JSON list of C-alpha atoms in Angstrom, two decimals:
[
{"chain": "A", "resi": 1, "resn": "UNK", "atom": "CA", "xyz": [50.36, -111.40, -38.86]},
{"chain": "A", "resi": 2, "resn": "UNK", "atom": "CA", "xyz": [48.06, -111.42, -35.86]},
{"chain": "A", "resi": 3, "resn": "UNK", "atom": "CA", "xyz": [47.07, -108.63, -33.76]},
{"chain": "A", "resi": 4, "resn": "UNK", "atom": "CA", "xyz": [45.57, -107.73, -30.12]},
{"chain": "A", "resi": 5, "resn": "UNK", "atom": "CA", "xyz": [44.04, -104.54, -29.21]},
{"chain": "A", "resi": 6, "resn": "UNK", "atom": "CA", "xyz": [43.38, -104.40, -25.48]},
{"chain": "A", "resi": 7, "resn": "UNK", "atom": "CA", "xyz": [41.54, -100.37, -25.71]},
{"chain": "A", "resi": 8, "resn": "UNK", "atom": "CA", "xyz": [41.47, -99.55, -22.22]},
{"chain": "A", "resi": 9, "resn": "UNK", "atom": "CA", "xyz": [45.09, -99.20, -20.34]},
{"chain": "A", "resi": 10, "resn": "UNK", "atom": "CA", "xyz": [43.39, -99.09, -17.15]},
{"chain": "A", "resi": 11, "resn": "UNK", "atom": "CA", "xyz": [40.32, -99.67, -15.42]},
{"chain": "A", "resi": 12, "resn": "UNK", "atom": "CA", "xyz": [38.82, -99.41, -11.70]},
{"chain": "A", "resi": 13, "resn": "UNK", "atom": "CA", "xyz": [35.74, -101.59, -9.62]},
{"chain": "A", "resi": 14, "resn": "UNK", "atom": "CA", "xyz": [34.82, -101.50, -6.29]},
{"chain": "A", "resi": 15, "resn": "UNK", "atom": "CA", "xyz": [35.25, -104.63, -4.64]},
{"chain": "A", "resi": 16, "resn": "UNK", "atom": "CA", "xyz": [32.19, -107.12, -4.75]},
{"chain": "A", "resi": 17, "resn": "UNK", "atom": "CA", "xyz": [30.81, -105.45, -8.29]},
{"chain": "A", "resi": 18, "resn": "UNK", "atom": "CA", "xyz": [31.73, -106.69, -11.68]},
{"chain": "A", "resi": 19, "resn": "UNK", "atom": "CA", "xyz": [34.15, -105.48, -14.32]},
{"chain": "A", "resi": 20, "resn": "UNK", "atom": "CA", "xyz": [34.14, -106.27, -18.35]},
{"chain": "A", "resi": 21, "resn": "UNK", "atom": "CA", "xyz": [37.83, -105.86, -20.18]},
{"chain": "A", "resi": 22, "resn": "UNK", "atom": "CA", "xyz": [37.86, -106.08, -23.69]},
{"chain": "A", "resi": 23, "resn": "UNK", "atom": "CA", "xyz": [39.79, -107.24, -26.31]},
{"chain": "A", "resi": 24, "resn": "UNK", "atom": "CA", "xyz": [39.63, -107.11, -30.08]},
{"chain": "A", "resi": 25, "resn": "UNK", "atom": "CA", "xyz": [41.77, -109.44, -32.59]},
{"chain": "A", "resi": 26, "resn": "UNK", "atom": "CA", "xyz": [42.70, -109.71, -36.34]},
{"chain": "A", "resi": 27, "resn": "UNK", "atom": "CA", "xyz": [43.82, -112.77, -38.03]},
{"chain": "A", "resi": 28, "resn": "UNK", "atom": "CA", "xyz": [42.74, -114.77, -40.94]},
{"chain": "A", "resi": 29, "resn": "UNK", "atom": "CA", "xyz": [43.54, -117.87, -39.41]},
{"chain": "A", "resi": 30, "resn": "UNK", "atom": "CA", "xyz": [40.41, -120.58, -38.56]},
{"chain": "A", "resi": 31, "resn": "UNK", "atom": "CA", "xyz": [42.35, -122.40, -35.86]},
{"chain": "A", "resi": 32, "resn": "UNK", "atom": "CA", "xyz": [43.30, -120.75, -32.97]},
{"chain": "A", "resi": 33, "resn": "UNK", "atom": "CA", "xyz": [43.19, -120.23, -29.14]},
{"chain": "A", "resi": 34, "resn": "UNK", "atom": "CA", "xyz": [42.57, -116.74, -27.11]},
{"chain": "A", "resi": 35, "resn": "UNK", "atom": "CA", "xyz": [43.91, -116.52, -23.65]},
{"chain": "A", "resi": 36, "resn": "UNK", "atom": "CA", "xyz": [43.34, -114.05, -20.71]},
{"chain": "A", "resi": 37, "resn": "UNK", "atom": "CA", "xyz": [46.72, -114.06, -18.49]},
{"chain": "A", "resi": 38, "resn": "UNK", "atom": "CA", "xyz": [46.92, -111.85, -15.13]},
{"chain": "A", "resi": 39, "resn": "UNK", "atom": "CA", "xyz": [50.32, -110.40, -13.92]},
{"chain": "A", "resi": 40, "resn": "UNK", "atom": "CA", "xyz": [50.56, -109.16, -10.20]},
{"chain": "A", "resi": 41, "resn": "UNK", "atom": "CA", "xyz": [53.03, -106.60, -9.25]},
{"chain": "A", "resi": 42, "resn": "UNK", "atom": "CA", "xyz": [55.16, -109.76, -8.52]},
{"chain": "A", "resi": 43, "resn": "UNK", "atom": "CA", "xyz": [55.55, -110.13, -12.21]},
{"chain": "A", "resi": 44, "resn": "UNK", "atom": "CA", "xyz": [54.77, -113.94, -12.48]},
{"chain": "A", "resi": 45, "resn": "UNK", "atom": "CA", "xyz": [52.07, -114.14, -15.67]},
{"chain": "A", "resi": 46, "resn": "UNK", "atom": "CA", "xyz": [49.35, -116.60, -15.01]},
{"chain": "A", "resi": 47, "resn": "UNK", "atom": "CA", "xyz": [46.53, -117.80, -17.04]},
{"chain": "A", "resi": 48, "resn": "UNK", "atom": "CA", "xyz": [43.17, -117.22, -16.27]},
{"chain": "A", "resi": 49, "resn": "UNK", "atom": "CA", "xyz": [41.25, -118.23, -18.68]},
{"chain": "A", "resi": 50, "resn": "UNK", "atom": "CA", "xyz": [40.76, -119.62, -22.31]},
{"chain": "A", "resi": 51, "resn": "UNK", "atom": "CA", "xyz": [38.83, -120.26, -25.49]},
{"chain": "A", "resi": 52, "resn": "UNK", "atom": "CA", "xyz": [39.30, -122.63, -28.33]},
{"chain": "A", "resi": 53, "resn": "UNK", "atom": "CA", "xyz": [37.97, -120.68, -31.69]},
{"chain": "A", "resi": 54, "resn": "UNK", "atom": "CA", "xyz": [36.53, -123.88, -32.60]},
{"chain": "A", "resi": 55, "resn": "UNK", "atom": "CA", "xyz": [34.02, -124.02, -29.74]},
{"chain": "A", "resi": 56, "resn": "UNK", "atom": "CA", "xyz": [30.62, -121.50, -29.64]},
{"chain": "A", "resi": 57, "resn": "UNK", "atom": "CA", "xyz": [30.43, -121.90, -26.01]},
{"chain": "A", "resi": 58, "resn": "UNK", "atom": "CA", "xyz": [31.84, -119.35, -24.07]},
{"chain": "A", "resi": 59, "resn": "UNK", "atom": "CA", "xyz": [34.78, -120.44, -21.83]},
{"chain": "A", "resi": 60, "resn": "UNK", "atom": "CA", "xyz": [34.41, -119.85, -17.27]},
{"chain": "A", "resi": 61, "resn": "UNK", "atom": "CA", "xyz": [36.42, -120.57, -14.86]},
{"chain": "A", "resi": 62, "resn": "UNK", "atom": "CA", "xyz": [34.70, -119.80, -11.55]},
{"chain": "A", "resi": 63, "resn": "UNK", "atom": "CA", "xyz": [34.37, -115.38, -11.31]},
{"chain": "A", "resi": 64, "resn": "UNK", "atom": "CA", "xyz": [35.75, -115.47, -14.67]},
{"chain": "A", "resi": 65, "resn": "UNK", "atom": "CA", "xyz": [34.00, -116.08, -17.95]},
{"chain": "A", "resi": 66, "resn": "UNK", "atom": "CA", "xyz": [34.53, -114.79, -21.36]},
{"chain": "A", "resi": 67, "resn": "UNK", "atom": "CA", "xyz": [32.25, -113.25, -24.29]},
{"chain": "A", "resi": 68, "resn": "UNK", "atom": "CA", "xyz": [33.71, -115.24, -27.43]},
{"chain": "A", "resi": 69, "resn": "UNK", "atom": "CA", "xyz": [32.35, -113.31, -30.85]},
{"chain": "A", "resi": 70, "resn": "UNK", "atom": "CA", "xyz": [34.24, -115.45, -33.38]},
{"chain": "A", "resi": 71, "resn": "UNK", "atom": "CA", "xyz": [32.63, -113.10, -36.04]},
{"chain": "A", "resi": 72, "resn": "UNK", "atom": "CA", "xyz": [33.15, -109.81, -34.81]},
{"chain": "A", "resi": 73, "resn": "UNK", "atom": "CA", "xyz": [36.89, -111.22, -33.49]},
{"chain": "A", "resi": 74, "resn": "UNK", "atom": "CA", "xyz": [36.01, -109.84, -30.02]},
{"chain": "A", "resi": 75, "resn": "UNK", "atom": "CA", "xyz": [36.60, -111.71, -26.58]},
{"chain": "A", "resi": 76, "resn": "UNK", "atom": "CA", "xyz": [35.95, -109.90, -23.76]},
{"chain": "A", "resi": 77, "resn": "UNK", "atom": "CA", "xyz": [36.79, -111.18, -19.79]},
{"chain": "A", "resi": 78, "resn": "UNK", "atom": "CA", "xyz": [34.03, -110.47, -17.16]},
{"chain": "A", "resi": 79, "resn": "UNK", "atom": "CA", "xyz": [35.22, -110.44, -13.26]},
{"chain": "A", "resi": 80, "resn": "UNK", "atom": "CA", "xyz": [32.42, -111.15, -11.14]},
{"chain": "A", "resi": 81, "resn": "UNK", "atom": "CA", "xyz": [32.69, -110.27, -7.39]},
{"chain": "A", "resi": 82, "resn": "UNK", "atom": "CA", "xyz": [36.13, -108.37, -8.18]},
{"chain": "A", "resi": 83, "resn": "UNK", "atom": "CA", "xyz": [38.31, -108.98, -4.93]},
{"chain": "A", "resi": 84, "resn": "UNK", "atom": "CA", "xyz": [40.85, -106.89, -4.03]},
{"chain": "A", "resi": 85, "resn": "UNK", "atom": "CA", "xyz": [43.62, -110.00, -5.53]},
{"chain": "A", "resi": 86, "resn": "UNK", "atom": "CA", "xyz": [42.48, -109.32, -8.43]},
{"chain": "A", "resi": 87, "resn": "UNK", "atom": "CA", "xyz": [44.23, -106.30, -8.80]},
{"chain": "A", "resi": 88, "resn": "UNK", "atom": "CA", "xyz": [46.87, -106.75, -11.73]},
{"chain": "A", "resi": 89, "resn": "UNK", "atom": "CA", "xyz": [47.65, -105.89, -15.22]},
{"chain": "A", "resi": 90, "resn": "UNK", "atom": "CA", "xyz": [45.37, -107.93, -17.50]},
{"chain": "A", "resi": 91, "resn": "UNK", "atom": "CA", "xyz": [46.66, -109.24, -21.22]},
{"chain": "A", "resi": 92, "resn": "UNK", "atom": "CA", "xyz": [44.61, -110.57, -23.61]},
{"chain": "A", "resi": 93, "resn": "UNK", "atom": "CA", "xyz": [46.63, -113.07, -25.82]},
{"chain": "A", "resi": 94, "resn": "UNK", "atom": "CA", "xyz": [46.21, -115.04, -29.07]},
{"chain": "A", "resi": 95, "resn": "UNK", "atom": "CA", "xyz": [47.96, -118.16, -30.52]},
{"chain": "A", "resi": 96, "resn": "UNK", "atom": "CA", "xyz": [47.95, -119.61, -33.88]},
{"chain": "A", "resi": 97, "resn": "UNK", "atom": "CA", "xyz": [47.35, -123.14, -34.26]},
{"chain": "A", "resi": 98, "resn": "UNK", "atom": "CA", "xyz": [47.54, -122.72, -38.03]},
{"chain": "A", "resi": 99, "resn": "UNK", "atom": "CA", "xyz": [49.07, -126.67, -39.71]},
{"chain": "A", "resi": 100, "resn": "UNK", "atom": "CA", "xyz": [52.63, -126.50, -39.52]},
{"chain": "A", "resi": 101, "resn": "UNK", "atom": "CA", "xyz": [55.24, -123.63, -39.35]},
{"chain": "A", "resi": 102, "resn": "UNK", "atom": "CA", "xyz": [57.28, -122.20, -36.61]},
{"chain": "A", "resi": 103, "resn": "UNK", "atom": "CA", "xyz": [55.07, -119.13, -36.04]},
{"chain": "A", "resi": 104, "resn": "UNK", "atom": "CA", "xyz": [52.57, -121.26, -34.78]},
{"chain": "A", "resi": 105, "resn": "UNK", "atom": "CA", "xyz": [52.28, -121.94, -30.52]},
{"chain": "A", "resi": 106, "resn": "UNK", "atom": "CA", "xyz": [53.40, -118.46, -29.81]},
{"chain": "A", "resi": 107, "resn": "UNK", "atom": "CA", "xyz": [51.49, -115.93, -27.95]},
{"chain": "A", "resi": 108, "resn": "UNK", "atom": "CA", "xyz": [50.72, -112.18, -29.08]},
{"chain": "A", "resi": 109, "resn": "UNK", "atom": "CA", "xyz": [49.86, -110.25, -26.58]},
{"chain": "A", "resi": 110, "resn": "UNK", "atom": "CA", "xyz": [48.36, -107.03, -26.53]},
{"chain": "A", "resi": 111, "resn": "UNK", "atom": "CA", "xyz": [49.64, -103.95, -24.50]},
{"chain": "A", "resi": 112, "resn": "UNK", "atom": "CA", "xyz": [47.43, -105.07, -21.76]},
{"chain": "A", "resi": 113, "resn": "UNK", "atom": "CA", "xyz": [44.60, -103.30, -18.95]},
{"chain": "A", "resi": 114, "resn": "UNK", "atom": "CA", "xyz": [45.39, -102.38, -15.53]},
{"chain": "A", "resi": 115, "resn": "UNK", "atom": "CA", "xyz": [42.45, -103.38, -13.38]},
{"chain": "A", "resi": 116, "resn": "UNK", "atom": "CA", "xyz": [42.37, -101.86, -9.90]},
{"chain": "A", "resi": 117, "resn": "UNK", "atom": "CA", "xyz": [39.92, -103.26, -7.63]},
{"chain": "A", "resi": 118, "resn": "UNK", "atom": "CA", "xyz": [38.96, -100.45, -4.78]},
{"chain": "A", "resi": 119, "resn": "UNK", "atom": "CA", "xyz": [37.93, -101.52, -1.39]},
{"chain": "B", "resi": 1, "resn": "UNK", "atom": "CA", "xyz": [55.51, -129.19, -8.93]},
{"chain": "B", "resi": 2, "resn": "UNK", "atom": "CA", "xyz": [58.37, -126.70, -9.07]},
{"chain": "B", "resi": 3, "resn": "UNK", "atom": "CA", "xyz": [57.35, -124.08, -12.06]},
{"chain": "B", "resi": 4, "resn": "UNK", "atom": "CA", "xyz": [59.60, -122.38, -14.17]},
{"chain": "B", "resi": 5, "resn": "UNK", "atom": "CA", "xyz": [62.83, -121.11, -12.65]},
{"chain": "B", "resi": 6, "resn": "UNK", "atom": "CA", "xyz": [64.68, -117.99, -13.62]},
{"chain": "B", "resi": 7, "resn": "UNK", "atom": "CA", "xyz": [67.70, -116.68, -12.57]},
{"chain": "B", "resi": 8, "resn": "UNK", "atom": "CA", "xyz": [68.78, -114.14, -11.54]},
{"chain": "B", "resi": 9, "resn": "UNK", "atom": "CA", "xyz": [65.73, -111.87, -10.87]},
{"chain": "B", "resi": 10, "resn": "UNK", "atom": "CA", "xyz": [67.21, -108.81, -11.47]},
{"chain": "B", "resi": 11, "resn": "UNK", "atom": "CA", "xyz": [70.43, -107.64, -13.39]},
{"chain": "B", "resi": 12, "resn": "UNK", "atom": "CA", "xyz": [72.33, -104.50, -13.70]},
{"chain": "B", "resi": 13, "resn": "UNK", "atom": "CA", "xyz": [75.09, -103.55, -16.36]},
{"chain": "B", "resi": 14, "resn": "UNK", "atom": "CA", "xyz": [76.59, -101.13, -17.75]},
{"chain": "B", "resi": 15, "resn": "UNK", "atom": "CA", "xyz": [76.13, -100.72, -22.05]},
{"chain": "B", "resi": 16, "resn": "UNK", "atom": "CA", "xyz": [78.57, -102.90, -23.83]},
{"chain": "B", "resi": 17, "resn": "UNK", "atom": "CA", "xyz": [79.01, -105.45, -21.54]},
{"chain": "B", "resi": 18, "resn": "UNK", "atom": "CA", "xyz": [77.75, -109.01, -21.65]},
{"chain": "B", "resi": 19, "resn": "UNK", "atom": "CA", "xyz": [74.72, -110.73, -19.82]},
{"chain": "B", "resi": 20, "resn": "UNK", "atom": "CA", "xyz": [73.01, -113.87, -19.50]},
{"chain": "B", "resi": 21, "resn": "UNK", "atom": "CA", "xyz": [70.09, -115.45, -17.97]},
{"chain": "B", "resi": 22, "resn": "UNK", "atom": "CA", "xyz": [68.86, -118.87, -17.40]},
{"chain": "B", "resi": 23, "resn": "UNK", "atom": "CA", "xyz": [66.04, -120.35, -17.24]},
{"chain": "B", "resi": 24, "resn": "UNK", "atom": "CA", "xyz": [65.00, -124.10, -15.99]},
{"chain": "B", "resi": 25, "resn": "UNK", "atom": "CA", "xyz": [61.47, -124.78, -17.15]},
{"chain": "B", "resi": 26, "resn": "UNK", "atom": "CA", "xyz": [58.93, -127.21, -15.43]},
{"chain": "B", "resi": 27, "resn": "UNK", "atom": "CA", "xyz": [60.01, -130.46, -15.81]},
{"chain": "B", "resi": 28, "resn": "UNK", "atom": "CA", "xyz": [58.80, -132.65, -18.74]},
{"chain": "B", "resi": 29, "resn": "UNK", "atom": "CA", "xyz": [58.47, -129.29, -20.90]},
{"chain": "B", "resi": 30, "resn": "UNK", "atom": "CA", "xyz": [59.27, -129.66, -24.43]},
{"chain": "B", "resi": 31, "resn": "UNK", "atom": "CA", "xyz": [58.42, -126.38, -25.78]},
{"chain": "B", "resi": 32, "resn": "UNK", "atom": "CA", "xyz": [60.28, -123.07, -24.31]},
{"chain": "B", "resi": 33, "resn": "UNK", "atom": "CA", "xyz": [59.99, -119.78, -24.78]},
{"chain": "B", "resi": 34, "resn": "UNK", "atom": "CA", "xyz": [62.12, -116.23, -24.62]},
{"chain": "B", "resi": 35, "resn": "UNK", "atom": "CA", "xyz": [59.98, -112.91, -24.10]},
{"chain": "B", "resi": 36, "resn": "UNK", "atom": "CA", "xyz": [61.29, -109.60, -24.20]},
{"chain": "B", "resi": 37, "resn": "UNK", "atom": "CA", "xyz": [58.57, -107.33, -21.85]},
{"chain": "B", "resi": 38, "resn": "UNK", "atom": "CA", "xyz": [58.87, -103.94, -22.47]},
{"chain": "B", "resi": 39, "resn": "UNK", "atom": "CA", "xyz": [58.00, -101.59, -19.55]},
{"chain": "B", "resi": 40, "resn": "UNK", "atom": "CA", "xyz": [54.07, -101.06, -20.27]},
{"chain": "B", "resi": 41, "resn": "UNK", "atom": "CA", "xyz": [53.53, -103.63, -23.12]},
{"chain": "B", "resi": 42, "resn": "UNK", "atom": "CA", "xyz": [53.12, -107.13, -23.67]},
{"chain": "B", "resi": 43, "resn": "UNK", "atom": "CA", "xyz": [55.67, -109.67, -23.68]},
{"chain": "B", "resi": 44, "resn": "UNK", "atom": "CA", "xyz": [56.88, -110.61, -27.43]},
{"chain": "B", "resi": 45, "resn": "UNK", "atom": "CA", "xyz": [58.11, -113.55, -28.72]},
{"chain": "B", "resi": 46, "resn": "UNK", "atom": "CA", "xyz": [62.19, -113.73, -28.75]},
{"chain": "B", "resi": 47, "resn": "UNK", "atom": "CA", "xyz": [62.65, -117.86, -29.60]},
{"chain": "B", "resi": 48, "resn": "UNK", "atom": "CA", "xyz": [60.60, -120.48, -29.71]},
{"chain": "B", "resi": 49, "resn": "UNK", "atom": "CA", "xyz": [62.32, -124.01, -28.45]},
{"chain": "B", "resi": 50, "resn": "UNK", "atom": "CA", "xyz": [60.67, -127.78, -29.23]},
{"chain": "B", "resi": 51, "resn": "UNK", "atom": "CA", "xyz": [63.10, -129.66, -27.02]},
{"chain": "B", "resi": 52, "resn": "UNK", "atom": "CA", "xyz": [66.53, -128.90, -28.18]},
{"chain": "B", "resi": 53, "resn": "UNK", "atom": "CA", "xyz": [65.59, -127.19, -31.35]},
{"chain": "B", "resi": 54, "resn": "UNK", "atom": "CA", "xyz": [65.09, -123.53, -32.44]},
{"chain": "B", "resi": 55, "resn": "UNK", "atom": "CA", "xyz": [61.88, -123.25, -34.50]},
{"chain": "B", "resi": 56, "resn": "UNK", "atom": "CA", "xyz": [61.22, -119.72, -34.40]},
{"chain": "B", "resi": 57, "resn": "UNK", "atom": "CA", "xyz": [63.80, -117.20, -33.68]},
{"chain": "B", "resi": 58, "resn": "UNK", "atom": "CA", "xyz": [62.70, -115.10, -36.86]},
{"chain": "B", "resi": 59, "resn": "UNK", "atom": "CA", "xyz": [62.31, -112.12, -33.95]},
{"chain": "B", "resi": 60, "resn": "UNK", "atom": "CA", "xyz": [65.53, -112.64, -32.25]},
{"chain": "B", "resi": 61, "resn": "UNK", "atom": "CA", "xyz": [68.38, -109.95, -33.34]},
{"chain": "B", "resi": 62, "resn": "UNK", "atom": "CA", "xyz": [70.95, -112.00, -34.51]},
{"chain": "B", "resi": 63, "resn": "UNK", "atom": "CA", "xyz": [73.51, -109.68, -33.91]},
{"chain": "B", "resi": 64, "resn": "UNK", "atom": "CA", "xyz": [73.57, -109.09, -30.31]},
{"chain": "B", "resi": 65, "resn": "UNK", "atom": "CA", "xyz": [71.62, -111.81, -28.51]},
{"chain": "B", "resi": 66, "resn": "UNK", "atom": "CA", "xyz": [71.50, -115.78, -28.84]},
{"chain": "B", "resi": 67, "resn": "UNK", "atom": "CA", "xyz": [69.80, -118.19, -26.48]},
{"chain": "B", "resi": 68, "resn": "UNK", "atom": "CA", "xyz": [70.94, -122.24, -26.57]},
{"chain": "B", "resi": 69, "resn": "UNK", "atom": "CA", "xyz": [68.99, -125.62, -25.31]},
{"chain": "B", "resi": 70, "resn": "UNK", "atom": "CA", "xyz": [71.37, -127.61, -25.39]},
{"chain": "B", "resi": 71, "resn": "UNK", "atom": "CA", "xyz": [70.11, -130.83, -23.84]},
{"chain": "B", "resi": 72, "resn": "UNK", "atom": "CA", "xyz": [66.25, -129.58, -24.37]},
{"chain": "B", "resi": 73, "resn": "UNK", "atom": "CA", "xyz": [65.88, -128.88, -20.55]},
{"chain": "B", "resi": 74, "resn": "UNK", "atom": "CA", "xyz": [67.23, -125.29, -19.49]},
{"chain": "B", "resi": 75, "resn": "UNK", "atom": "CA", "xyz": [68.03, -122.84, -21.51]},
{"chain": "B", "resi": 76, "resn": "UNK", "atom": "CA", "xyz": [70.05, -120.02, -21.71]},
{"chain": "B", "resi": 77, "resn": "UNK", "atom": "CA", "xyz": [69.77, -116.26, -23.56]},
{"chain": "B", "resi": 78, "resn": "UNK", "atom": "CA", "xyz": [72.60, -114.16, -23.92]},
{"chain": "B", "resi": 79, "resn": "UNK", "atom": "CA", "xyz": [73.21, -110.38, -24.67]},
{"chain": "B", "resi": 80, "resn": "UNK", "atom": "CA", "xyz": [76.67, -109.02, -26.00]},
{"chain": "B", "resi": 81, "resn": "UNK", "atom": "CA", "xyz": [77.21, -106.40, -26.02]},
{"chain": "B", "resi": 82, "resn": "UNK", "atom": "CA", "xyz": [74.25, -105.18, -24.33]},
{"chain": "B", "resi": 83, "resn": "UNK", "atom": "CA", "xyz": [72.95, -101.71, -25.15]},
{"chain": "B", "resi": 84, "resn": "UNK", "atom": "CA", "xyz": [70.57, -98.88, -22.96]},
{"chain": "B", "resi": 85, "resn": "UNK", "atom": "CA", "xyz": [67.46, -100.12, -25.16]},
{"chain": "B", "resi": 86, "resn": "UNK", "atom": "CA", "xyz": [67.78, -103.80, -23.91]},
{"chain": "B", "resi": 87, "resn": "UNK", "atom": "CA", "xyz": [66.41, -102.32, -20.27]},
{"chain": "B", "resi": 88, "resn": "UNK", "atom": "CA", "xyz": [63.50, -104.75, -19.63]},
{"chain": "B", "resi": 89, "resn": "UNK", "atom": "CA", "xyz": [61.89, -107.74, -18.37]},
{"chain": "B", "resi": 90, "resn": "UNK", "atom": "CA", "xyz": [62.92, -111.35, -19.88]},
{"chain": "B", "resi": 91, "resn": "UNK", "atom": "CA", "xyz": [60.30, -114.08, -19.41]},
{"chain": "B", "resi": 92, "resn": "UNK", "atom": "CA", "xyz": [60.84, -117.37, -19.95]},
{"chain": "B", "resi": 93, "resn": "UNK", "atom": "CA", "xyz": [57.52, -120.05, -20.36]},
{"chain": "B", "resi": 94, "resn": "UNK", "atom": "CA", "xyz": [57.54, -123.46, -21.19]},
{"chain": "B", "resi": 95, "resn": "UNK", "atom": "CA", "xyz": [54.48, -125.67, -22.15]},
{"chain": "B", "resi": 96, "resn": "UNK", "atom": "CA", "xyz": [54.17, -129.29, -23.76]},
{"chain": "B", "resi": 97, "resn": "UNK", "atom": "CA", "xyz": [52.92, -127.50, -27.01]},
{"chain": "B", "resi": 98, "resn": "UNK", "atom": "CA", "xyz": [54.87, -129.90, -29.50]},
{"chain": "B", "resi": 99, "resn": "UNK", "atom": "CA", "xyz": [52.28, -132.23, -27.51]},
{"chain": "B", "resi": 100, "resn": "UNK", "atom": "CA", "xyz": [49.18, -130.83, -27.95]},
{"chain": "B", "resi": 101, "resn": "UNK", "atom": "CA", "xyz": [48.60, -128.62, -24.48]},
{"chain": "B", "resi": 102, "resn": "UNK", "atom": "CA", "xyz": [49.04, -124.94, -25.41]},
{"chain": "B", "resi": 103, "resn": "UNK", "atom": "CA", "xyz": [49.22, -123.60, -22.23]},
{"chain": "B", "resi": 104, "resn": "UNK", "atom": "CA", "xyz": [52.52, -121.64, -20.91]},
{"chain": "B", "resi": 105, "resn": "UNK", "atom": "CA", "xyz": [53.75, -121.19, -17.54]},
{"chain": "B", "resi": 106, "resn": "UNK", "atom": "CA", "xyz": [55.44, -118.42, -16.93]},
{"chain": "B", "resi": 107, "resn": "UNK", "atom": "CA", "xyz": [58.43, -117.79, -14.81]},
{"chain": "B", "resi": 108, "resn": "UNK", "atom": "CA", "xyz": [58.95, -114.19, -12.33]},
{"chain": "B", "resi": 109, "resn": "UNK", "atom": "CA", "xyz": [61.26, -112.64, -15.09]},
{"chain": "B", "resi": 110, "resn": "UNK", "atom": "CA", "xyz": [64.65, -111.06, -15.36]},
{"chain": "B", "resi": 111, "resn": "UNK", "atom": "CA", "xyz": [64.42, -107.45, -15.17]},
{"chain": "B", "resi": 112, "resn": "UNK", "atom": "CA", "xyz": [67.60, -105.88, -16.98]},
{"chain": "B", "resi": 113, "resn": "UNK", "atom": "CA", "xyz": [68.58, -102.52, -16.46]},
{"chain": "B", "resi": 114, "resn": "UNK", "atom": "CA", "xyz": [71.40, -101.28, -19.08]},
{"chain": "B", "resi": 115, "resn": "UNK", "atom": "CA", "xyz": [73.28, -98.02, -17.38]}
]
């Protein structure tokens, strides 16, 4: 079974600087995905960002980018220019992609950081 | 593009009775998914749909809750009889996973309370 460690339950930047979340994983598996979601106050869970365990390059998506160590089974988010929206409670999620088998496609999540951005 | 629906957003009962939620996920979906969102923790796996069929529900308790697709479109999940642990958030996600894109959508959530 797969697991997610997400070490620090909540976190604080002033707006403008730039925060680093971490997440740690365990799995034996070779084929997988890692995802960073965001959930807002409002609830609604939406992805921000993610990494294919096949590729070395490390996933961005505009002020986010992550640090993929396939090795060490670390994958870190960095928030560059934190903006007050980006206040929310961060999860760090894995999914199997492992060759058949109805555990596979389904996301473990860990217990997840709250990120407050200060103005 | 309408996302996933959920309805109703918020639910209160007392123990022992029955509840249900729905979900209509975004359209074209052929995977859905049931979380169970703890207050404070990470949504976890309930059931696992590929269009009409069930193809994990090894964390689903058997006993007391069961969830149906019948057409593999919307989807229901259903508590009876519902107890004061069940208090929580229900997401619902749907992606086109049995085609190759992993991503889920999310939908806002049920929150249950159990008095």
């Amino acid at each position: 079974a797969q697991t997610v460690t997400q070490s620090q339950p909540e976190m604080s930047v002033q707006e403008a600087e730039t925060v680093t979340l971490s997440c740690t994983y365990d799995t034996s598996e070779s084929n997988y995905y890692l995802f960073w979601y965001k959930q807002p106050p409002s609830r609604q869970m939406i992805l921000v960002i993610r990494q294919e365990a096949y590729k070395q390059q490390n996933a961005t998506e505009n002020r986010f980018s992550v640090n993929f160590q396939k090795a060490a089974k670390s994958f870190s988010l960095k928030i560059s220019d934190s903006q007050l929206g980006d206040t929310a409670m961060y999860f760090c999620a894995f999914m199997n992609l492992g060759g058949g088998g109805g555990s596979n496609y389904k996301l473990t999540f860990g217990k997840g950081t709250l990120l407050t951005v200060n103005p | 593009e309408a996302g996933v629906v959920q309805s109703p957003r918020y639910k209160i009962i007392e123990k022992k009775q029955p509840v249900a939620f729905w979900c209509n996920p975004i359209s074209g979906h052929n995977t859905l998914y049931w979380y169970l969102q703890n207050l404070g923790q990470g949504p976890e796996l309930l059931i696992r749909y590929e269009n009409e069929e069930a193809v994990d529900d090894s964390q689903l308790p058997k006993d007391r809750f069961s969830a149906e697709r019948l057409k593999g479109v919307d989807s229901t999940l259903k508590i009876q009889p519902a107890e004061l642990g069940d208090s929580a958030v229900y997401l619902c996600a749907s992606s086109l996973a049995a085609s190759g894109d992993y991503e889920q959508y999310f939908g806002p959530g049920t929150r249950l309370t159990v008095t």
